[in-house]
GROMACS .gro file of C-alpha atoms in nm:
model
  216
    1MET     CA    1   3.274   2.379  -3.271
    2THR     CA    2   2.919   2.343  -3.145
    3THR     CA    3   2.803   2.217  -2.810
    4SER     CA    4   2.521   1.968  -2.793
    5PRO     CA    5   2.227   2.075  -2.577
    6PRO     CA    6   2.208   1.901  -2.240
    7VAL     CA    7   2.001   1.587  -2.226
    8VAL     CA    8   1.684   1.644  -2.028
    9ARG     CA    9   1.551   1.341  -1.845
   10ARG     CA   10   1.175   1.318  -1.832
   11GLY     CA   11   0.981   1.047  -1.659
   12ALA     CA   12   0.644   0.933  -1.791
   13GLN     CA   13   0.365   1.030  -1.553
   14THR     CA   14   0.118   0.772  -1.684
   15PRO     CA   15   0.180   0.396  -1.703
   16ARG     CA   16   0.266   0.218  -2.026
   17VAL     CA   17   0.010  -0.050  -1.938
   18ALA     CA   18  -0.302   0.035  -1.738
   19LYS     CA   19  -0.641  -0.123  -1.689
   20TYR     CA   20  -0.897  -0.008  -1.437
   21PRO     CA   21  -1.275  -0.017  -1.391
   22GLU     CA   22  -1.502   0.279  -1.443
   23ALA     CA   23  -1.575   0.474  -1.125
   24ALA     CA   24  -1.830   0.736  -1.029
   25SER     CA   25  -1.592   0.915  -0.792
   26SER     CA   26  -1.258   0.868  -0.614
   27ALA     CA   27  -1.141   0.896  -0.256
   28ALA     CA   28  -0.793   0.992  -0.381
   29PRO     CA   29  -0.813   1.372  -0.320
   30GLU     CA   30  -0.863   1.318   0.053
   31PHE     CA   31  -0.581   1.061   0.068
   32ILE     CA   32  -0.349   1.294  -0.124
   33ASP     CA   33  -0.431   1.590   0.102
   34LEU     CA   34  -0.374   1.385   0.418
   35ALA     CA   35  -0.039   1.262   0.286
   36ALA     CA   36   0.062   1.621   0.210
   37SER     CA   37  -0.029   1.725   0.564
   38ALA     CA   38   0.222   1.464   0.685
   39GLY     CA   39   0.491   1.603   0.454
   40LEU     CA   40   0.442   1.341   0.183
   41GLN     CA   41   0.413   1.523  -0.151
   42LEU     CA   42   0.304   1.279  -0.421
   43ASP     CA   43   0.419   1.301  -0.782
   44PRO     CA   44   0.161   1.317  -1.063
   45TRP     CA   45   0.203   0.947  -1.145
   46GLN     CA   46   0.144   0.852  -0.783
   47GLN     CA   47  -0.169   1.065  -0.773
   48TYR     CA   48  -0.281   0.896  -1.097
   49VAL     CA   49  -0.250   0.554  -0.936
   50LEU     CA   50  -0.447   0.660  -0.630
   51THR     CA   51  -0.716   0.829  -0.837
   52HIS     CA   52  -0.792   0.507  -1.026
   53GLY     CA   53  -0.712   0.260  -0.747
   54LEU     CA   54  -0.939   0.440  -0.502
   55GLY     CA   55  -1.223   0.479  -0.750
   56GLU     CA   56  -1.572   0.431  -0.605
   57THR     CA   57  -1.895   0.296  -0.748
   58PRO     CA   58  -2.222   0.493  -0.726
   59ALA     CA   59  -2.302   0.281  -0.419
   60GLY     CA   60  -1.985   0.403  -0.246
   61ARG     CA   61  -1.792   0.075  -0.271
   62TRP     CA   62  -1.442   0.038  -0.412
   63ALA     CA   63  -1.457  -0.010  -0.788
   64ALA     CA   64  -1.146  -0.233  -0.788
   65PHE     CA   65  -1.092  -0.525  -0.551
   66LYS     CA   66  -0.733  -0.588  -0.669
   67ASN     CA   67  -0.481  -0.317  -0.760
   68SER     CA   68  -0.126  -0.379  -0.873
   69VAL     CA   69   0.163  -0.137  -0.922
   70TRP     CA   70   0.482  -0.250  -1.097
   71VAL     CA   71   0.774  -0.008  -1.110
   72PRO     CA   72   1.155  -0.034  -1.098
   73ARG     CA   73   1.319  -0.021  -0.756
   74GLN     CA   74   1.361   0.315  -0.582
   75ASN     CA   75   1.092   0.483  -0.791
   76GLY     CA   76   0.840   0.586  -0.529
   77LYS     CA   77   0.617   0.290  -0.454
   78GLY     CA   78   0.695   0.330  -0.083
   79ALA     CA   79   0.532   0.674  -0.079
   80LEU     CA   80   0.220   0.529  -0.243
   81ILE     CA   81   0.200   0.261   0.025
   82GLU     CA   82   0.235   0.520   0.300
   83ALA     CA   83  -0.037   0.741   0.149
   84LEU     CA   84  -0.273   0.444   0.136
   85GLU     CA   85  -0.201   0.336   0.493
   86LEU     CA   86  -0.243   0.688   0.630
   87GLY     CA   87  -0.578   0.722   0.453
   88TRP     CA   88  -0.703   0.384   0.565
   89LEU     CA   89  -0.604   0.449   0.926
   90PHE     CA   90  -0.719   0.808   0.967
   91LEU     CA   91  -0.982   0.868   0.698
   92THR     CA   92  -1.174   0.548   0.626
   93ARG     CA   93  -1.085   0.405   0.970
   94GLU     CA   94  -1.027   0.047   0.863
   95PRO     CA   95  -1.032  -0.196   1.160
   96LEU     CA   96  -0.730  -0.396   1.039
   97ILE     CA   97  -0.473  -0.330   0.766
   98LEU     CA   98  -0.215  -0.599   0.689
   99HIS     CA   99   0.117  -0.502   0.530
  100SER     CA  100   0.328  -0.798   0.427
  101ALA     CA  101   0.664  -0.824   0.254
  102HIS     CA  102   0.880  -1.109   0.128
  103GLU     CA  103   1.153  -1.030   0.379
  104TYR     CA  104   1.131  -0.925   0.743
  105LYS     CA  105   1.369  -0.635   0.690
  106THR     CA  106   1.144  -0.487   0.420
  107ALA     CA  107   0.838  -0.508   0.643
  108GLN     CA  108   1.037  -0.350   0.926
  109GLU     CA  109   1.150  -0.064   0.700
  110GLY     CA  110   0.790   0.001   0.598
  111PHE     CA  111   0.689   0.018   0.963
  112LEU     CA  112   0.968   0.259   1.054
  113ARG     CA  113   0.888   0.490   0.761
  114ILE     CA  114   0.520   0.533   0.838
  115LYS     CA  115   0.585   0.547   1.212
  116THR     CA  116   0.819   0.842   1.151
  117LEU     CA  117   0.562   1.016   0.929
  118ILE     CA  118   0.296   0.988   1.196
  119GLN     CA  119   0.518   1.083   1.488
  120GLU     CA  120   0.635   1.395   1.305
  121THR     CA  121   0.272   1.501   1.244
  122PRO     CA  122   0.131   1.596   1.587
  123ASP     CA  123  -0.233   1.592   1.471
  124LEU     CA  124  -0.192   1.227   1.371
  125ASP     CA  125   0.043   1.115   1.648
  126ARG     CA  126  -0.202   1.219   1.921
  127ARG     CA  127  -0.456   0.972   1.781
  128VAL     CA  128  -0.220   0.674   1.826
  129ASN     CA  129  -0.273   0.451   2.126
  130ARG     CA  130   0.051   0.257   2.083
  131TYR     CA  131   0.332   0.152   1.851
  132TRP     CA  132   0.466  -0.196   1.904
  133GLN     CA  133   0.755  -0.407   1.781
  134ALA     CA  134   0.805  -0.754   1.923
  135ASN     CA  135   0.829  -1.120   1.822
  136GLY     CA  136   0.904  -1.044   1.459
  137GLU     CA  137   0.601  -0.822   1.412
  138GLN     CA  138   0.543  -0.447   1.421
  139GLY     CA  139   0.230  -0.239   1.425
  140ILE     CA  140   0.037   0.076   1.501
  141GLU     CA  141  -0.290   0.091   1.693
  142LEU     CA  142  -0.508   0.402   1.710
  143SER     CA  143  -0.699   0.514   2.016
  144ARG     CA  144  -1.063   0.415   2.052
  145ALA     CA  145  -1.168   0.774   1.992
  146ALA     CA  146  -0.979   0.768   1.660
  147GLY     CA  147  -1.149   0.448   1.551
  148GLY     CA  148  -0.916   0.191   1.707
  149GLY     CA  149  -0.775   0.080   1.371
  150ARG     CA  150  -0.464  -0.137   1.353
  151LEU     CA  151  -0.187  -0.157   1.097
  152ARG     CA  152   0.021  -0.475   1.122
  153PHE     CA  153   0.349  -0.553   0.944
  154ILE     CA  154   0.447  -0.913   0.880
  155ALA     CA  155   0.693  -1.114   0.671
  156ARG     CA  156   0.514  -1.358   0.443
  157SER     CA  157   0.512  -1.732   0.484
  158ARG     CA  158   0.272  -2.011   0.394
  159GLY     CA  159   0.061  -1.933   0.700
  160SER     CA  160   0.128  -1.566   0.769
  161GLY     CA  161  -0.189  -1.365   0.788
  162ARG     CA  162  -0.405  -1.672   0.838
  163GLY     CA  163  -0.671  -1.599   1.098
  164PHE     CA  164  -0.654  -1.219   1.057
  165THR     CA  165  -0.962  -1.065   0.898
  166GLY     CA  166  -0.781  -0.784   0.724
  167HIS     CA  167  -0.998  -0.519   0.561
  168LYS     CA  168  -0.711  -0.390   0.347
  169HIS     CA  169  -0.394  -0.568   0.237
  170ILE     CA  170  -0.064  -0.430   0.114
  171LEU     CA  171   0.153  -0.697  -0.051
  172ASP     CA  172   0.498  -0.547  -0.097
  173GLU     CA  173   0.771  -0.728  -0.295
  174ALA     CA  174   0.481  -0.890  -0.481
  175GLN     CA  175   0.715  -1.031  -0.747
  176GLU     CA  176   0.807  -1.296  -0.490
  177LEU     CA  177   0.451  -1.407  -0.416
  178THR     CA  178   0.360  -1.774  -0.443
  179SER     CA  179   0.023  -1.942  -0.481
  180ALA     CA  180   0.062  -2.094  -0.132
  181GLN     CA  181   0.107  -1.751   0.025
  182MET     CA  182  -0.195  -1.613  -0.156
  183ALA     CA  183  -0.397  -1.912  -0.039
  184ALA     CA  184  -0.313  -1.807   0.318
  185LEU     CA  185  -0.388  -1.436   0.275
  186LEU     CA  186  -0.686  -1.388   0.043
  187PRO     CA  187  -0.939  -1.597   0.241
  188THR     CA  188  -0.904  -1.347   0.526
  189LEU     CA  189  -1.100  -1.103   0.305
  190ALA     CA  190  -1.396  -1.335   0.254
  191ALA     CA  191  -1.599  -1.197   0.543
  192VAL     CA  192  -1.517  -0.831   0.475
  193PRO     CA  193  -1.792  -0.625   0.306
  194ASP     CA  194  -1.569  -0.393   0.098
  195PRO     CA  195  -1.208  -0.518   0.093
  196GLN     CA  196  -0.910  -0.420  -0.120
  197VAL     CA  197  -0.573  -0.579  -0.186
  198TRP     CA  198  -0.281  -0.389  -0.337
  199PHE     CA  199   0.023  -0.555  -0.498
  200PHE     CA  200   0.349  -0.359  -0.521
  201GLY     CA  201   0.664  -0.486  -0.681
  202THR     CA  202   0.924  -0.492  -0.956
  203PRO     CA  203   0.834  -0.698  -1.267
  204PRO     CA  204   0.974  -1.050  -1.210
  205ASP     CA  205   1.243  -1.194  -1.435
  206ASP     CA  206   1.068  -1.531  -1.439
  207PRO     CA  207   0.784  -1.527  -1.698
  208ALA     CA  208   0.617  -1.807  -1.500
  209ALA     CA  209   0.600  -1.599  -1.179
  210TRP     CA  210   0.264  -1.599  -1.001
  211ALA     CA  211   0.243  -1.221  -1.034
  212TYR     CA  212   0.202  -1.234  -1.412
  213GLY     CA  213  -0.131  -1.409  -1.359
  214LEU     CA  214  -0.267  -1.077  -1.229
  215ARG     CA  215  -0.233  -0.922  -1.573
  216GLU     CA  216  -0.402  -1.218  -1.737
   0.00000   0.00000   0.00000
């Protein structure tokens, strides 16, 4: 009697479908190093996404305005979001980062995760002026010496985000996005010189979902 060899599970480290603009350089190495300093070790596929999503033109602007990442649940998109938010807060010093989710509890979980990362990294925590959580909204504000950047977490609605000039946007649970919600959020980037918006989600079951328009 023979014994079959054990099945080895291997995950693909590059996406089945990928499209990205050419870039002269990438800010990803700095973002990856900062994440590692906070105890966040990124897998090769996550580094791949950052390398292309944070590509820069010869003029130093972001090569991609919109980036979208579609993976099954519990496969590491949260770590990618945290690496981006850490880099935007502490490296590029964005004045305002908006993180929205379809449900309040998801936005709250995102806030608690990155808050813990920062608080457990003394070199980062000392640059924070305050953490706040009130009236259905959470956030982190850096000290003036650290750039004074803010990271705000909100649950999406038709009007959520309206009036905030966000320099960077994280749209979690993007499979649930509607055209009305995007109409509220994207105009906030109109006055920003070098904005970016990132969509994170699980591929929707509905082929008519707004998210599939991104691929088109």
